Amino acid sequence: MSGQVLDFENLKTLKWPPTPEEQEEGEFVPREIKREPSTERGKRIKERFLNARCMIDPEFAVLYTEAWKKYAGEPLYIRRARSYKYALEHVTSVINEDELIPMQGTRFMRGAAPKLQYSQKFYPHMIKKAKDESDRVYDVGTGGGRSHKAKEGHIDLGVFDILEEDVPALLDACAYWDGKCIEDVADKFLQENFPEYEDLKNAFETVIFPPSVVSIMEGRWIPAYDIIIERGLEDVIRECEEHIKNTLPTTKDVAEQVMFWRACVIACEGVINWAKNYAAKAREMAESETREWRKKELLEMADILEWVPAKPARNFREALQAAWIGHLATWVECSVVGLSPGRWGQLLYPYYKKDIEDGRITKAEVLELLELLRIKFSSEEYISPRSWAALASGNQFQHMVVGGVDADGMCSDNELEELILEAGINMQTTQPTLGIQVNRKTSERLLMKAAECTKAGAGYPAWFNNDMSIQHLLLNHAEENITLEDARNVCLAGCVEIGLQGMGHGICHPAFYNEVKTLEIVLNDGVDPRTGKRVFEPLGKIDSYEKLWEAWCKVEEKFMKVYMRYWLYVVAVRREINPLIFGSVLLKDCVAKGRPVDNLGARYNKTVTLLNSGMVNVANSFAAIKKCIFEEKLFTMEELLEAMRDNFGFEPGDKTGRFSMLEQKRLHNKWDKIHKALLAAPKFGNDDDYVDEIFVKLWKHYNEVCFSETTYNGFKWVPAALSISSHGPFGRVCGATPDGRLAGVTLTDGILSATPGTDVNGPIALLNSGVKLDPTEMRSVQLNMKLHPNAVKGVEGSRHLINLVKTYFERGGYHVQFNIVDSNMLRDAQAHPENYRDLIVRVAGFSAYWVELAKPIQDELIARTEYAAC
Amino acid sequence: MAEMKNIQGIVFDVQSFSVHDGPGIRTLIFLKGCPLKCMWCANPEGQRLFPEIRYHKQNCRGCLMCAEACPKQAITAAANPQPGSAMINIDRTKCESCIEMECKDACPYNAMQITGKLMSVTDIMKIVQRDRPYFRNDGGVTLSGGDPFVQSDFALEILKACHSEYVHTAVESSMFFHFDLLEKYIPYIDFYLCDIKHMDSEKHKELTGVPNELILHNIAKLAKIDSSKVLIRVPVITGCNDDEENMVETARFAKENGLTRINLLPYHKLGIVKYEQLGKEYLMPEVETPDQEKMEHLRQVIQDQGVTCVVG
């Protein structure tokens, strides 16, 4: 690896440090401070959004259930489509004050619509405010900022409220789905047919995996928005009718195609009518509107909604509205997390360019629309049991990306993408989260804008290595003969997972594998120390490092396989209850093939396996055991186990309420020497091969296990590495570990991040440890860095940031994201949440409002090593 | 190419991804030892040449394992330890001749930490190679301290090694040396960061312990060789050197010597905690960090003299 060679003879006269004026040479202006919506309208809407209570709105679910009953007996696809259409046509149209891009999934400024056909037990549970055991482990939203006044007619459910008047209908609908929803039917199906059902139950109970995630099982794909923008749904209907006309249902398979096409027609009609209802609403509001300017806006909206999504968009406004309808119509059809817009900057650019050239729209107007769009994305919440809410912090993971290349591999950056970043700076909301795909060809302009956006502090955009993503797709989808052109249309689906714009299969495993729990089971001879439950046959005495490794492989392989197999049964049931119709309309090539996404309709059907948390803790633990016990023989395995059982003499975290290694309370000194030796053992993140090699080997094993199993679509699983915020709740169920971590302490976040405080050799050593794991065959790896704002100040600082990213990517890095905040500020924000309502921080693959994060995650963010660049 | 001598020196810190001490992304290497003793010194662990113990009282639980291990009997229990105060007394005069520093390993809580580590030129170059891809076009290595020239041969060998590897070098030095001693470094240094703490020699002596004639003389001579490689930096210390007159004088000196740029660094208190850890007294009277307005004013004063000035 050779660095840049310096030409000593021709060193340019150094002008260092540069003055602010010199920094501005070129067109880059330092603007670390600006973070206001660009218009008064935007400011008003943002204020309303931040003050809005999150509401559960059962209207859609109740209508859907009503129709589902009514259409009983119809073929499944058709029953699905009719119920979807009925619900869309009957939901209340709500157009909020000031807004320009109407249509929403609930009647509220900020709300979530339940999808009872997936799972429903937790609604009655929540409403009864019953507490169950998992509440303690998965406590969420304890930051304090969600505090709000009790409102008349509202029932407070913690994160959400529900209108009292909505409760009876919701409970009725829940009662209908009891025993019929995917979760219930799948459980029965598993119980009867899954040979490893007992293991599955044990794994749930000991939290090797979190409780069921059926309630939010769909996700991580990018719809083909071009279909709704460029063709319009009437054209899709026409195509389906054509297929139907030309197809005789000669076999069951072909008959299903015909039913699918008919269902697509019905679903498209539903979406068109939904928009028309909104158009009528806008006209009705215009009639009574006294302010001329608003009247005009309402009538404009009505005109737009009467044209799209039925017909092809004719200008930027229509294209944007159509894209939003496409997103929303997919969103309401299923229970989805990580439904990502992807490359809207590419899709919408031709409309933008033409309108600007024709003088039909100004840059400022586009910026305002993009800012308002951020509120639209942020307003659509989803609801799930508390357990998932804690694992994912309730985040929607709707990822919009800029950068990358076009089908010919040329740089495709454009001005609209810069505006998307600009809108992200001005309108700081958590959704859609932003990413930049950095290629060797990416322009300096876009990189500088992205650096500026990163420095605005909201944690986005995340930075992705575009070359690496394309390589990954070519490698992993070789089985499906992926073309280079399609691979270049890569974007992000969810927080850091590689996705294909409008061509890739959704429905993934949104579950996590708890690596540290696995380690506990290995070290305790097959027994989970927290519950006392035996989950694996006795492993025998671990008296050498090789035996430790063998035991590890056995247990990890066993439970990973249990999970992957379990999921096949769940998806099998889901196919029979909730096949996606509209989701398939907006995914290439479902309509052409006459198959929904669930049944190999998509162009690419490989899928991602479960995610994971705590591998760095395991690698550090292995290194500590290897060094202290088997090499230097400082103490024995028995002594280590005893010390761990005693939490190394510290008070457990769940008693102290402290979930980072900072400020822990020591009760006695008995284990001090052992603890010190463990802490002093090599730690990942310091460019130390001793432990980094163990880390890489652990991942290789993980990947091999993934590749050894088959998905519900008949392909090999694709491994992905990503923790979201599972490291908080997972840490709370795990006792002390050989890396020196204390009981209850949050696991190490992300995938390539170091355990807070253990990366003592600076950021470059951390990055070097990270690149030792070649991510090409993985759907994602993830690295979080915290930088002090001083380290990247000014235009010069932006360049440093870009150089850091570029070098990391040249050396094989895949993803990096930054928190550019001062730890002192975070401490203050924890103490005074009321002053930090709109502070956004980066957690693991997503940005979140600080006050809406649970305390263990807040503690962990504060403890992450901050690089101050002194 | 001259053969590299793999000699060793005493380093108290290495920082990668540093962006405030020279152009680009740099790796800073802090060498121990300094001929000056500035009252406000933010790196007091850089003053003395040899390794020292930094005692972190917040980690200490008063178990006295350190006292037991100490070969010099330098550590005793504190008489009446209060919450938040030190649990032990360290007789630093006894420590000065200690090379074992067994107290460090004896402490189970990492309360005894050593500042100053023996490293070879090869050790340093390993880190430089590790960081090098991140230097890209404009970054490199900055030798700092203390004053890197105190460990004269060690500094020279590092600089030579960097140059033979085409790595850009910068040096942050007090310049309080006879010029003949500095000459040998010149071919291997691409950028000088030179502090002028006061233009008045008497005042300079009061503040730093040494007069300024030699320093100014050296800066002038370096500027004559290549003024584009020399940057004057002034730490702005409230009540010590922050008067307009001193700024004007500094600017004039720069101008006379063809130096077109001055970098003002506002005083900060981040180093104070280290004094207690090292058992040293912080001699600086209690003053505030100069505010933005003040810094902007001083910047203007220098700009008015026709010299570019950058704050921070």
mmCIF file of C-alpha atoms in Angstrom, chain A residues 1-6 8 11-22 666-669 672-673 676 679 686-687 760-765 767-768 771 787 790-793 796 799-811 867-870, chain B residues 14-25 27-28 30 61 63 65 103-110 129-139 162-163 165-169 190-191 193 228-229 231 233 261-263 299 303 308-312:
data_model
loop_
_atom_site.group_PDB
_atom_site.id
_atom_site.type_symbol
_atom_site.label_atom_id
_atom_site.label_comp_id
_atom_site.label_asym_id
_atom_site.label_seq_id
_atom_site.Cartn_x
_atom_site.Cartn_y
_atom_site.Cartn_z
ATOM 1 C CA MET A 1 0.000 0.000 0.000
ATOM 2 C CA SER A 2 1.793 3.110 -1.112
ATOM 3 C CA GLY A 3 0.581 6.493 0.005
ATOM 4 C CA GLN A 4 0.624 9.649 -2.022
ATOM 5 C CA VAL A 5 4.150 10.495 -3.060
ATOM 6 C CA LEU A 6 5.189 13.982 -2.177
ATOM 7 C CA PHE A 8 9.566 17.814 -2.545
ATOM 8 C CA LEU A 11 6.049 21.846 -2.987
ATOM 9 C CA LYS A 12 3.523 24.592 -3.427
ATOM 10 C CA THR A 13 3.919 27.511 -1.082
ATOM 11 C CA LEU A 14 2.012 26.457 1.932
ATOM 12 C CA LYS A 15 -0.757 28.695 3.027
ATOM 13 C CA TRP A 16 -1.515 27.117 6.318
ATOM 14 C CA PRO A 17 -3.645 27.627 8.261
ATOM 15 C CA PRO A 18 -6.042 28.977 5.659
ATOM 16 C CA THR A 19 -8.124 32.060 6.402
ATOM 17 C CA PRO A 20 -11.910 31.785 6.237
ATOM 18 C CA GLU A 21 -11.760 33.653 2.915
ATOM 19 C CA GLU A 22 -9.221 31.220 1.511
ATOM 20 C CA ARG A 666 -17.711 -1.325 42.763
ATOM 21 C CA LEU A 667 -18.821 -3.381 45.753
ATOM 22 C CA HIS A 668 -15.604 -5.205 46.634
ATOM 23 C CA ASN A 669 -12.020 -5.801 45.444
ATOM 24 C CA ASP A 672 -9.686 -6.562 40.707
ATOM 25 C CA LYS A 673 -6.542 -8.223 39.386
ATOM 26 C CA LYS A 676 -7.562 -5.522 35.177
ATOM 27 C CA LEU A 679 -9.328 -5.195 30.385
ATOM 28 C CA ASN A 686 -6.430 -0.883 17.763
ATOM 29 C CA ASP A 687 -5.021 -2.460 14.616
ATOM 30 C CA VAL A 760 -6.861 3.872 22.447
ATOM 31 C CA ASN A 761 -4.755 4.226 19.324
ATOM 32 C CA GLY A 762 -6.830 6.761 17.481
ATOM 33 C CA PRO A 763 -9.248 6.658 14.589
ATOM 34 C CA ILE A 764 -6.877 5.323 11.956
ATOM 35 C CA ALA A 765 -6.078 2.244 14.013
ATOM 36 C CA LEU A 767 -10.403 1.971 10.682
ATOM 37 C CA ASN A 768 -7.510 -0.398 10.043
ATOM 38 C CA VAL A 771 -10.871 -3.201 6.989
ATOM 39 C CA LEU A 787 -15.943 13.201 15.953
ATOM 40 C CA ASN A 790 -13.570 21.014 16.069
ATOM 41 C CA ALA A 791 -11.966 18.177 14.144
ATOM 42 C CA VAL A 792 -13.931 18.993 11.002
ATOM 43 C CA LYS A 793 -14.482 22.725 11.280
ATOM 44 C CA GLU A 796 -10.774 22.672 5.474
ATOM 45 C CA ARG A 799 -11.954 18.187 3.185
ATOM 46 C CA HIS A 800 -10.422 16.290 6.089
ATOM 47 C CA LEU A 801 -13.660 14.424 6.563
ATOM 48 C CA ILE A 802 -13.825 13.533 2.884
ATOM 49 C CA ASN A 803 -10.188 12.453 2.879
ATOM 50 C CA LEU A 804 -10.838 10.260 5.871
ATOM 51 C CA VAL A 805 -13.783 8.583 4.137
ATOM 52 C CA LYS A 806 -12.062 8.251 0.779
ATOM 53 C CA THR A 807 -8.975 6.669 2.263
ATOM 54 C CA TYR A 808 -11.056 4.294 4.337
ATOM 55 C CA PHE A 809 -12.959 3.209 1.242
ATOM 56 C CA GLU A 810 -9.809 2.844 -0.855
ATOM 57 C CA ARG A 811 -8.551 0.482 1.789
ATOM 58 C CA TYR A 867 -11.902 11.730 18.329
ATOM 59 C CA ALA A 868 -11.034 15.293 19.069
ATOM 60 C CA ALA A 869 -8.186 15.693 16.596
ATOM 61 C CA CYS A 870 -6.170 17.809 18.986
ATOM 62 C CA VAL B 14 1.017 9.791 19.362
ATOM 63 C CA GLN B 15 -2.141 11.187 17.795
ATOM 64 C CA SER B 16 -3.415 10.270 14.378
ATOM 65 C CA PHE B 17 -6.032 12.211 12.415
ATOM 66 C CA SER B 18 -4.751 15.483 13.827
ATOM 67 C CA VAL B 19 -5.799 18.522 11.872
ATOM 68 C CA HIS B 20 -4.684 21.486 13.923
ATOM 69 C CA ASP B 21 -0.891 21.340 13.766
ATOM 70 C CA GLY B 22 0.073 21.663 10.161
ATOM 71 C CA PRO B 23 -1.657 21.174 6.843
ATOM 72 C CA GLY B 24 -3.900 18.197 6.099
ATOM 73 C CA ILE B 25 -4.488 15.075 8.135
ATOM 74 C CA THR B 27 0.085 12.210 12.811
ATOM 75 C CA LEU B 28 1.458 14.063 15.795
ATOM 76 C CA PHE B 30 4.967 14.217 21.134
ATOM 77 C CA ARG B 61 -9.228 3.314 46.101
ATOM 78 C CA CYS B 63 -5.447 0.083 48.723
ATOM 79 C CA MET B 65 -0.645 -1.827 46.651
ATOM 80 C CA CYS B 103 3.607 1.085 41.163
ATOM 81 C CA LYS B 104 1.958 1.123 37.755
ATOM 82 C CA ASP B 105 1.610 -2.638 37.458
ATOM 83 C CA ALA B 106 0.781 -3.026 41.123
ATOM 84 C CA CYS B 107 -2.285 -0.821 40.923
ATOM 85 C CA PRO B 108 -5.388 -2.860 40.078
ATOM 86 C CA TYR B 109 -7.363 0.257 39.125
ATOM 87 C CA ASN B 110 -5.098 1.964 36.608
ATOM 88 C CA GLN B 129 3.135 3.797 7.670
ATOM 89 C CA ARG B 130 -0.151 2.811 9.234
ATOM 90 C CA ASP B 131 -1.515 6.356 8.976
ATOM 91 C CA ARG B 132 0.114 7.291 5.743
ATOM 92 C CA PRO B 133 -2.740 6.527 3.321
ATOM 93 C CA TYR B 134 -4.801 9.065 5.244
ATOM 94 C CA PHE B 135 -2.226 11.839 4.703
ATOM 95 C CA ARG B 136 -3.242 11.965 1.044
ATOM 96 C CA ASN B 137 -1.910 15.085 -0.735
ATOM 97 C CA ASP B 138 -1.270 17.509 2.042
ATOM 98 C CA GLY B 139 -0.914 15.706 5.374
ATOM 99 C CA CYS B 162 10.067 10.372 7.079
ATOM 100 C CA HIS B 163 11.843 12.118 4.262
ATOM 101 C CA GLU B 165 9.736 7.711 2.754
ATOM 102 C CA TYR B 166 8.478 10.916 1.100
ATOM 103 C CA VAL B 167 6.361 11.886 4.068
ATOM 104 C CA HIS B 168 5.789 15.584 4.674
ATOM 105 C CA THR B 169 7.239 16.775 7.989
ATOM 106 C CA ASP B 190 9.022 20.979 5.374
ATOM 107 C CA PHE B 191 7.185 23.224 7.766
ATOM 108 C CA LEU B 193 5.446 25.989 13.596
ATOM 109 C CA SER B 228 7.119 29.904 3.001
ATOM 110 C CA LYS B 229 8.013 27.121 5.412
ATOM 111 C CA LEU B 231 4.535 29.922 10.453
ATOM 112 C CA ARG B 233 2.005 31.118 16.190
ATOM 113 C CA ARG B 261 1.020 34.760 8.171
ATOM 114 C CA ILE B 262 0.400 34.600 11.905
ATOM 115 C CA ASN B 263 -1.759 32.050 13.688
ATOM 116 C CA ARG B 299 -6.642 39.447 14.513
ATOM 117 C CA GLN B 303 -4.102 42.335 9.744
ATOM 118 C CA THR B 308 -2.518 37.639 7.283
ATOM 119 C CA CYS B 309 -3.845 36.385 10.562
ATOM 120 C CA VAL B 310 -5.868 33.269 11.358
ATOM 121 C CA VAL B 311 -7.441 32.485 14.695
ATOM 122 C CA GLY B 312 -7.672 28.931 16.052
#
